[in-house]
XYZ file of C-alpha atoms in Angstrom:
556
model
C 18.874 2.653 -43.730
C 18.285 1.587 -47.318
C 17.872 4.402 -49.840
C 16.942 4.063 -53.511
C 18.877 5.586 -56.379
C 17.258 8.183 -58.610
C 16.801 5.606 -61.367
C 15.031 3.121 -59.102
C 12.682 5.671 -57.528
C 11.783 7.154 -60.913
C 11.148 3.663 -62.307
C 8.809 2.793 -59.418
C 6.890 6.059 -59.771
C 6.595 5.742 -63.546
C 5.397 2.155 -63.197
C 2.781 3.075 -60.593
C 1.425 6.287 -62.054
C 1.846 5.050 -65.615
C -0.246 2.003 -64.749
C -2.983 4.057 -63.119
C -3.031 6.402 -66.100
C -3.450 3.449 -68.459
C -6.462 2.339 -66.405
C -7.989 5.794 -66.710
C -7.331 5.737 -70.469
C -9.192 2.431 -70.651
C -12.372 4.017 -69.299
C -12.070 7.388 -71.042
C -14.864 8.364 -73.394
C -14.746 10.234 -76.672
C -17.709 12.318 -75.552
C -17.565 12.620 -71.770
C -20.657 12.613 -69.566
C -20.812 14.982 -66.566
C -22.819 12.565 -64.390
C -20.471 9.661 -65.146
C -17.525 11.956 -64.358
C -18.991 12.649 -60.883
C -20.811 9.473 -59.759
C -20.213 6.764 -62.409
C -23.929 6.760 -63.222
C -25.023 5.525 -59.738
C -24.321 1.900 -60.737
C -21.049 0.772 -59.162
C -20.927 -2.947 -58.417
C -19.948 -4.503 -55.102
C -16.304 -5.348 -55.798
C -15.203 -1.955 -57.040
C -17.343 0.044 -54.603
C -16.154 -1.905 -51.530
C -12.528 -1.641 -52.642
C -12.886 2.066 -53.367
C -14.553 2.769 -50.027
C -11.808 0.877 -48.200
C -8.943 2.437 -50.154
C -10.341 5.943 -49.736
C -10.616 5.519 -45.952
C -7.138 3.904 -45.818
C -5.124 6.896 -46.865
C -1.423 7.429 -46.245
C -2.285 9.990 -43.600
C -4.313 7.434 -41.656
C -1.398 4.987 -41.754
C 1.030 7.662 -40.605
C -1.369 8.963 -37.953
C -2.035 5.459 -36.610
C 1.714 4.907 -36.186
C 2.015 8.324 -34.527
C -0.756 7.326 -32.130
C 1.051 4.080 -31.315
C 4.329 5.891 -30.725
C 2.645 8.523 -28.542
C 0.190 6.448 -26.514
C 1.579 2.918 -26.624
C -0.156 -0.278 -27.678
C -3.671 1.107 -27.258
C -2.956 3.994 -29.673
C -3.482 2.121 -32.982
C -6.536 0.389 -31.482
C -8.107 3.730 -30.631
C -7.291 5.039 -34.091
C -8.134 2.038 -36.252
C -11.051 0.486 -34.367
C -13.117 3.653 -34.048
C -12.344 4.634 -37.618
C -13.541 1.228 -38.806
C -16.743 1.439 -36.781
C -17.527 4.815 -38.281
C -17.572 3.241 -41.744
C -20.107 0.773 -40.377
C -22.221 3.579 -38.904
C -22.448 5.269 -42.310
C -24.540 2.660 -44.037
C -27.917 3.050 -42.246
C -27.749 6.811 -42.779
C -26.517 6.193 -46.305
C -29.511 4.050 -47.123
C -31.821 6.863 -46.012
C -29.884 9.470 -47.991
C -30.037 7.402 -51.177
C -33.746 6.748 -50.644
C -34.617 10.445 -50.586
C -31.987 11.501 -53.184
C -31.199 8.542 -55.472
C -29.599 10.634 -58.244
C -27.737 13.310 -56.280
C -24.050 14.110 -56.761
C -23.132 15.869 -53.493
C -24.597 16.191 -50.010
C -24.564 19.947 -50.451
C -26.757 19.555 -53.527
C -29.271 17.643 -51.392
C -29.141 20.356 -48.719
C -29.985 22.898 -51.412
C -33.010 20.829 -52.425
C -33.959 20.333 -48.772
C -33.299 23.812 -47.366
C -31.789 26.398 -49.677
C -28.613 28.251 -50.485
C -27.070 28.941 -47.053
C -27.198 25.307 -45.902
C -25.782 24.176 -49.212
C -22.899 26.651 -49.047
C -22.058 25.653 -45.469
C -21.772 21.986 -46.340
C -19.970 22.682 -49.612
C -17.612 25.145 -47.948
C -16.718 22.754 -45.131
C -15.995 20.027 -47.683
C -13.787 22.306 -49.731
C -11.737 23.106 -46.629
C -11.663 19.464 -45.522
C -10.728 18.064 -48.934
C -7.963 20.620 -49.475
C -6.495 19.783 -46.053
C -6.808 16.065 -46.826
C -5.151 16.566 -50.206
C -2.377 18.572 -48.594
C -1.722 15.940 -45.916
C -1.454 13.181 -48.526
C 0.988 15.214 -50.605
C 2.881 15.877 -47.370
C 3.073 12.140 -46.661
C 4.314 11.463 -50.187
C 6.941 14.188 -50.007
C 8.268 12.861 -46.706
C 8.427 9.310 -48.043
C 10.244 10.209 -51.253
C 12.703 12.531 -49.503
C 13.566 9.826 -46.970
C 14.035 6.982 -49.446
C 15.592 8.771 -52.436
C 17.947 11.607 -53.423
C 14.913 13.850 -54.110
C 14.096 16.502 -51.501
C 10.722 17.039 -49.803
C 9.349 19.664 -52.187
C 10.357 17.617 -55.228
C 8.596 14.615 -53.705
C 5.422 16.631 -53.149
C 5.422 17.792 -56.779
C 5.985 14.266 -58.094
C 3.080 12.784 -56.130
C 0.752 15.711 -56.860
C 1.343 15.625 -60.607
C 1.102 11.826 -60.712
C -2.320 11.825 -59.040
C -3.540 14.730 -61.153
C -2.422 12.975 -64.339
C -4.871 10.086 -64.155
C -7.705 11.721 -62.172
C -8.003 14.617 -64.597
C -8.774 12.209 -67.400
C -11.897 10.453 -66.142
C -12.693 11.984 -62.762
C -14.490 9.812 -60.230
C -14.441 6.708 -62.443
C -10.660 6.869 -62.627
C -10.566 7.226 -58.850
C -12.708 4.178 -58.052
C -11.169 1.840 -60.605
C -7.602 2.654 -59.616
C -8.691 2.271 -55.972
C -9.391 -1.394 -56.677
C -5.861 -2.037 -57.891
C -4.318 0.094 -55.148
C -6.238 -1.713 -52.404
C -5.153 -5.165 -53.571
C -1.552 -3.969 -53.458
C -1.976 -2.366 -50.020
C -3.552 -5.410 -48.378
C -0.986 -7.766 -49.847
C 1.869 -5.533 -48.752
C 0.559 -5.181 -45.183
C 0.221 -8.952 -44.767
C 3.885 -9.392 -45.733
C 5.652 -6.208 -44.623
C 4.413 -5.564 -41.085
C 5.271 -9.072 -39.777
C 8.652 -8.923 -41.577
C 9.592 -5.636 -39.879
C 8.511 -6.979 -36.495
C 10.667 -10.092 -36.719
C 13.593 -8.218 -38.288
C 13.520 -5.843 -35.306
C 13.741 -8.730 -32.840
C 10.100 -9.422 -31.967
C 9.077 -10.653 -29.390
C 12.296 -10.073 -27.443
C 12.213 -6.353 -28.319
C 8.958 -5.970 -26.375
C 10.598 -7.422 -23.281
C 13.911 -5.552 -23.441
C 12.288 -2.272 -24.514
C 9.545 -2.103 -21.894
C 11.615 0.391 -19.941
C 11.230 2.918 -22.777
C 7.516 3.273 -21.994
C 5.848 5.440 -19.415
C 3.225 3.919 -17.124
C 0.415 5.285 -19.329
C 2.024 4.023 -22.554
C 2.367 0.556 -21.064
C -1.260 0.478 -19.924
C -3.640 -0.905 -22.553
C -6.544 0.840 -20.802
C -4.726 4.174 -20.497
C -7.094 7.041 -19.664
C -4.671 9.479 -21.319
C -4.828 7.517 -24.572
C -8.621 7.424 -24.422
C -9.217 11.082 -23.630
C -6.501 12.475 -25.921
C -6.849 10.024 -28.831
C -9.733 7.568 -28.583
C -12.623 9.782 -27.521
C -11.759 12.738 -29.806
C -11.418 10.340 -32.709
C -14.776 8.704 -32.049
C -16.368 12.132 -32.389
C -14.151 13.198 -35.279
C -14.674 10.200 -37.529
C -18.447 10.270 -37.064
C -18.300 13.775 -38.468
C -16.045 12.597 -41.297
C -18.510 9.840 -42.097
C -21.489 12.180 -42.363
C -19.977 15.349 -43.763
C -17.190 14.174 -46.072
C -17.909 14.455 -49.804
C -15.396 11.719 -50.723
C -17.528 9.277 -48.720
C -20.825 10.726 -49.945
C -19.653 10.461 -53.549
C -19.175 6.723 -53.198
C -22.512 6.466 -51.439
C -24.210 8.082 -54.437
C -22.211 5.958 -56.902
C -22.780 2.437 -55.534
C -25.936 0.587 -56.477
C -28.528 1.252 -53.807
C -29.048 -2.422 -52.960
C -25.299 -2.881 -52.368
C -24.783 -0.121 -49.789
C -24.859 -2.429 -46.732
C -22.372 -5.114 -47.914
C -20.086 -2.438 -49.334
C -19.706 -0.596 -46.056
C -19.459 -3.741 -43.916
C -16.620 -5.030 -46.096
C -14.839 -1.675 -45.936
C -15.151 -1.700 -42.137
C -13.195 -4.941 -41.826
C -10.576 -4.015 -44.436
C -9.864 -0.622 -42.920
C -9.617 -1.790 -39.321
C -7.226 -4.652 -40.028
C -4.919 -2.599 -42.245
C -4.673 0.579 -40.189
C -4.262 -1.161 -36.823
C -1.610 -3.447 -38.331
C 0.470 -0.606 -39.768
C -0.039 1.490 -36.634
C 1.706 -1.215 -34.607
C 4.957 -0.113 -36.291
C 4.702 3.018 -34.150
C 4.362 0.853 -31.045
C 7.410 -1.158 -32.125
C 9.390 2.053 -32.625
C 8.426 3.126 -29.104
C 9.685 -0.142 -27.587
C 12.901 0.066 -29.608
C 13.540 3.622 -28.431
C 13.592 4.955 -32.004
C 13.865 8.725 -32.332
C 11.914 10.093 -35.336
C 14.213 11.619 -37.922
C 14.278 15.387 -37.665
C 11.997 15.135 -34.638
C 9.041 14.630 -37.013
C 6.772 11.718 -36.042
C 5.444 11.673 -39.613
C 8.773 10.048 -40.527
C 8.194 6.993 -38.315
C 6.691 4.593 -40.872
C 9.179 5.204 -43.705
C 12.012 5.286 -41.144
C 11.065 1.870 -39.731
C 10.628 0.426 -43.206
C 13.969 1.745 -44.445
C 15.717 0.435 -41.330
C 14.454 -3.162 -41.397
C 13.313 -4.046 -44.920
C 15.638 -5.322 -47.670
C 15.622 -3.461 -50.962
C 12.955 -5.477 -52.774
C 10.483 -5.343 -49.875
C 11.226 -1.672 -49.339
C 10.189 -1.103 -52.959
C 6.906 -2.922 -52.213
C 6.432 -0.760 -49.122
C 7.085 2.379 -51.160
C 4.432 1.434 -53.699
C 1.999 0.583 -50.858
C 2.279 4.051 -49.311
C 2.145 5.782 -52.690
C -0.980 3.764 -53.482
C -2.558 4.626 -50.124
C -2.025 8.359 -50.471
C -3.000 8.368 -54.147
C -6.269 6.516 -53.480
C -7.418 9.312 -51.186
C -5.830 12.226 -53.033
C -7.677 11.303 -56.232
C -10.888 11.012 -54.173
C -10.341 14.524 -52.839
C -9.823 15.863 -56.360
C -12.980 14.109 -57.553
C -14.925 15.445 -54.554
C -13.746 19.024 -55.075
C -14.559 18.894 -58.788
C -18.064 17.558 -58.038
C -18.715 20.359 -55.540
C -17.638 23.019 -58.032
C -19.531 21.373 -60.899
C -22.760 20.802 -58.976
C -22.964 23.314 -56.140
C -21.067 26.287 -57.509
C -22.041 26.044 -61.186
C -24.901 23.549 -61.590
C -27.148 25.062 -58.897
C -26.408 28.705 -59.663
C -26.548 28.921 -63.452
C -29.665 30.442 -64.963
C -31.571 27.805 -66.909
C -30.222 24.331 -67.633
C -26.590 23.650 -66.787
C -24.261 22.887 -69.700
C -22.664 19.456 -69.069
C -19.662 20.271 -71.280
C -18.958 23.414 -69.305
C -19.352 21.458 -66.085
C -16.604 19.084 -67.193
C -14.282 21.990 -67.919
C -15.004 23.488 -64.501
C -14.351 20.137 -62.838
C -10.972 19.688 -64.493
C -9.875 23.269 -63.817
C -10.873 22.745 -60.162
C -8.572 19.711 -59.942
C -5.633 21.724 -61.267
C -6.225 24.675 -58.918
C -6.775 22.385 -55.883
C -3.531 20.551 -56.631
C -1.603 23.829 -56.746
C -3.108 25.020 -53.450
C -2.423 21.696 -51.721
C 1.207 21.728 -52.891
C 1.670 25.186 -51.396
C 0.101 24.144 -48.070
C 2.096 20.895 -47.903
C 5.299 22.950 -47.684
C 4.206 23.980 -44.151
C 4.737 20.356 -42.971
C 2.040 20.402 -40.289
C 1.200 17.423 -38.035
C -1.041 15.012 -39.940
C -2.713 13.621 -36.796
C -3.570 17.087 -35.488
C -5.032 18.070 -38.866
C -7.266 15.002 -39.050
C -8.686 15.449 -35.564
C -9.199 19.191 -36.063
C -11.121 18.847 -39.326
C -13.256 16.046 -37.893
C -14.093 18.120 -34.833
C -14.909 21.113 -37.007
C -17.356 18.993 -39.013
C -19.009 17.929 -35.759
C -21.041 21.146 -35.924
C -22.755 19.813 -39.058
C -23.572 16.253 -38.040
C -26.918 16.633 -36.263
C -28.350 19.278 -38.639
C -27.423 17.117 -41.656
C -28.813 13.869 -40.236
C -31.958 15.537 -38.900
C -32.578 17.106 -42.306
C -32.981 13.639 -43.848
C -35.424 12.325 -41.228
C -37.274 15.240 -39.638
C -39.458 17.421 -41.810
C -39.514 20.313 -39.321
C -35.843 21.290 -39.677
C -35.650 24.617 -41.523
C -32.910 26.374 -43.463
C -32.677 28.981 -40.706
C -32.362 26.327 -37.983
C -29.636 24.530 -39.959
C -27.628 27.696 -40.639
C -27.889 29.270 -37.188
C -27.125 26.017 -35.336
C -23.947 25.410 -37.344
C -22.694 28.986 -36.940
C -23.370 29.041 -33.190
C -21.682 25.644 -32.799
C -18.578 26.852 -34.644
C -18.508 29.987 -32.484
C -18.533 27.772 -29.388
C -16.069 25.199 -30.757
C -13.176 27.477 -31.702
C -12.601 29.161 -28.293
C -12.640 25.769 -26.552
C -10.418 24.003 -29.080
C -7.754 26.722 -29.081
C -8.147 27.786 -25.409
C -9.045 31.366 -26.298
C -10.929 31.715 -23.011
C -9.726 30.665 -19.531
C -11.283 27.378 -18.470
C -10.896 27.890 -14.760
C -13.836 27.983 -12.385
C -17.391 28.469 -13.559
C -16.573 28.785 -17.276
C -14.831 25.406 -17.302
C -17.754 23.781 -15.486
C -20.257 25.279 -17.957
C -18.326 23.930 -20.931
C -18.054 20.550 -19.204
C -21.841 20.444 -18.871
C -22.219 21.241 -22.565
C -19.617 18.574 -23.402
C -21.551 15.974 -21.427
C -24.597 16.762 -23.552
C -22.310 16.212 -26.536
C -21.483 12.728 -25.264
C -25.189 11.919 -25.257
C -25.591 13.339 -28.768
C -22.720 11.299 -30.240
C -23.848 7.997 -28.708
C -27.473 8.762 -29.466
C -26.764 9.406 -33.136
C -24.773 6.173 -33.410
C -27.683 4.260 -31.894
C -30.310 6.039 -33.997
C -28.949 4.790 -37.320
C -29.400 1.135 -36.370
C -32.162 1.049 -33.774
C -34.329 4.116 -34.281
C -35.349 7.189 -32.312
C -36.585 5.643 -29.075
C -33.436 3.599 -28.531
C -31.322 6.651 -29.379
C -33.122 8.764 -26.803
C -32.596 6.112 -24.118
C -28.904 5.613 -24.914
C -28.258 9.351 -25.209
C -30.017 10.108 -21.945
C -28.228 7.329 -20.065
C -24.887 8.451 -21.488
C -25.438 11.953 -20.121
C -26.506 10.731 -16.688
C -23.699 8.189 -16.342
C -20.889 10.406 -17.657
C -21.869 13.631 -15.855
C -20.471 12.761 -12.386
C -17.132 11.712 -13.894
C -16.743 14.252 -16.705
C -17.862 17.528 -15.110
C -14.863 19.145 -13.518
C -12.053 17.818 -15.685
C -13.251 17.379 -19.291
C -12.174 20.932 -20.165
C -8.577 19.847 -19.539
C -8.773 17.997 -22.894
C -9.489 20.803 -25.410
C -9.525 18.549 -28.493
C -12.207 16.279 -27.063
C -14.105 19.040 -25.288
C -14.208 21.264 -28.386
C -15.596 18.456 -30.521
C -18.286 17.555 -27.989
C -19.253 21.213 -27.593
C -19.751 21.469 -31.370
C -22.059 18.423 -31.361
C -24.041 19.593 -28.343
C -24.562 23.217 -29.376
C -25.593 22.437 -32.969
C -28.029 19.778 -31.741
C -29.667 21.893 -29.031
C -29.990 24.998 -31.218
C -31.258 23.087 -34.263
C -33.831 21.206 -32.179
C -35.004 24.320 -30.328
C -35.503 26.261 -33.560
C -37.311 23.401 -35.320
C -39.526 21.668 -32.778
C -42.353 24.231 -32.848
C -42.542 24.526 -36.634
C -46.029 23.823 -37.922
C -45.044 22.954 -41.503
C -43.222 19.765 -42.423
C -41.108 19.125 -45.502
C -42.202 16.662 -48.200
C -39.096 14.525 -48.832
C -40.406 13.485 -52.252
C -39.470 16.984 -53.436
C -35.779 16.132 -53.133
C -36.062 13.513 -55.887
C -37.660 16.129 -58.137
C -35.014 18.760 -57.375
C -31.929 16.553 -57.826
C -30.937 14.371 -60.744
C -28.771 13.936 -63.794
C -27.376 16.927 -65.653
C -26.958 14.963 -68.892
C -30.337 14.053 -70.384
C -28.954 10.898 -71.915
C -25.699 9.069 -72.151
C -23.429 10.179 -75.010
C -22.762 7.838 -77.888
C -19.949 5.464 -77.074
C -18.063 2.669 -78.704
C -17.591 -0.796 -77.174
C -14.331 0.282 -75.567
C -16.306 2.661 -73.344
C -18.032 -0.235 -71.566
C -16.463 -0.724 -68.137
C -18.883 -3.345 -66.853
C -16.149 -5.963 -66.999
C -14.205 -3.917 -64.445
C -17.085 -4.062 -61.988
C -18.776 -0.704 -62.587
C -22.077 -2.378 -63.317
C -23.462 -5.688 -62.144
C -22.955 -7.423 -58.833
């Protein structure tokens, strides 16, 4: 295995993070604007917004997790991971268009929930995003620490600190704008590297002969492209998880509020293609490792990608690979920092202060939040938890929020009480199933299977609703329940990850609907526009160097 010297690794890191910091300096303003710091003034152009959406979804954790899926489940693993993740980006845009229509100047989804419902709904969505973004931040620092420790003389903790401080350096300066503009550069590097590096590793490892000689290393399920184990343990849980990520994740919502409203559809379609191709391609390295009989270093499957790269790439290409992974994790880590700062600025300070919020104080709060979040994520990264398990867990946890959030943008009868109670009851049902706190034998298992089948109908119905409307969603959801019931009832509880996620969807949907359907009053969605908007009354005075239109922030 190739390993870099201290001088080389430091030079690569200084070049990467120094370059991103210079970009953030280029867009810094003498008198910063709180709204620009959070959403770039709601005027991102197509190029930057599509690149940022793609780069944010393609994080180092997704690359590592896709390879883990390939190593665990065989050739269908990366397909289950990358294809469903890509489709979820596509499913965002019809909902996104509705969200922007009712709240064109919002900064966070939680802020919109406050305007729509009140404090408890806002705090639930904000709280779930704080937990999710901290876990995401931690997993990206974890990926960076593993990479640096494997390819250099630095140890894991030193690697975590280097990545964390590098990301904080440039994000702290200009917030969300720094995140999206550096995303553009990082994505170009990632796509170029994937096109070159993945095929090189395959042929260096003896492809296609390795797939013939190494077939004996696979179990029957791993060798089956249509493996039921792969579907029920990876594919199906991820379909449910990424739908929740798409709807509830502030890093995605922030880009939705930043892009020009007329560019939402092409932005998300482009990101769908870019994400799917990249993540499936890199995930195939895990499949290759499985065929070659590679044992992950230290027994940690998170080491698979850097291990394969260090084993088969020459020094110069390994340096390119290193920068690719650093760029992937940084593009999402800076998004998490920007998301956390926006939540604290808008939902914790902006919506609770008496009178008009002070934009200057908001900026201070946002930057302090980034520093505190970085420290917390560094501490959590030292636990070295499984990245794939974390991603699926957080996505399933957010499943409790999906129907109440979507319904709140379309159905005027949903109340604050219905939103709050449905989410809490769904979480109470999800946790015992996910962690097997109750025995699933006999009648209890059958009952949870029935609820899970309803969850199948909810997930497919929601996917259909965004594109084809309510009637089509009802038909698809109903058919999904009827068709899946005979096959799913009796064994679905044997897959706690999938079952827990489906239970969360089903319970939140049934409770929210039951508590809302008989309401006589309906909400006027025009009120959301009046209750959300800019915190700065006008843009601060700037000099010509402050104009970032040439970088794609404004214009097509």
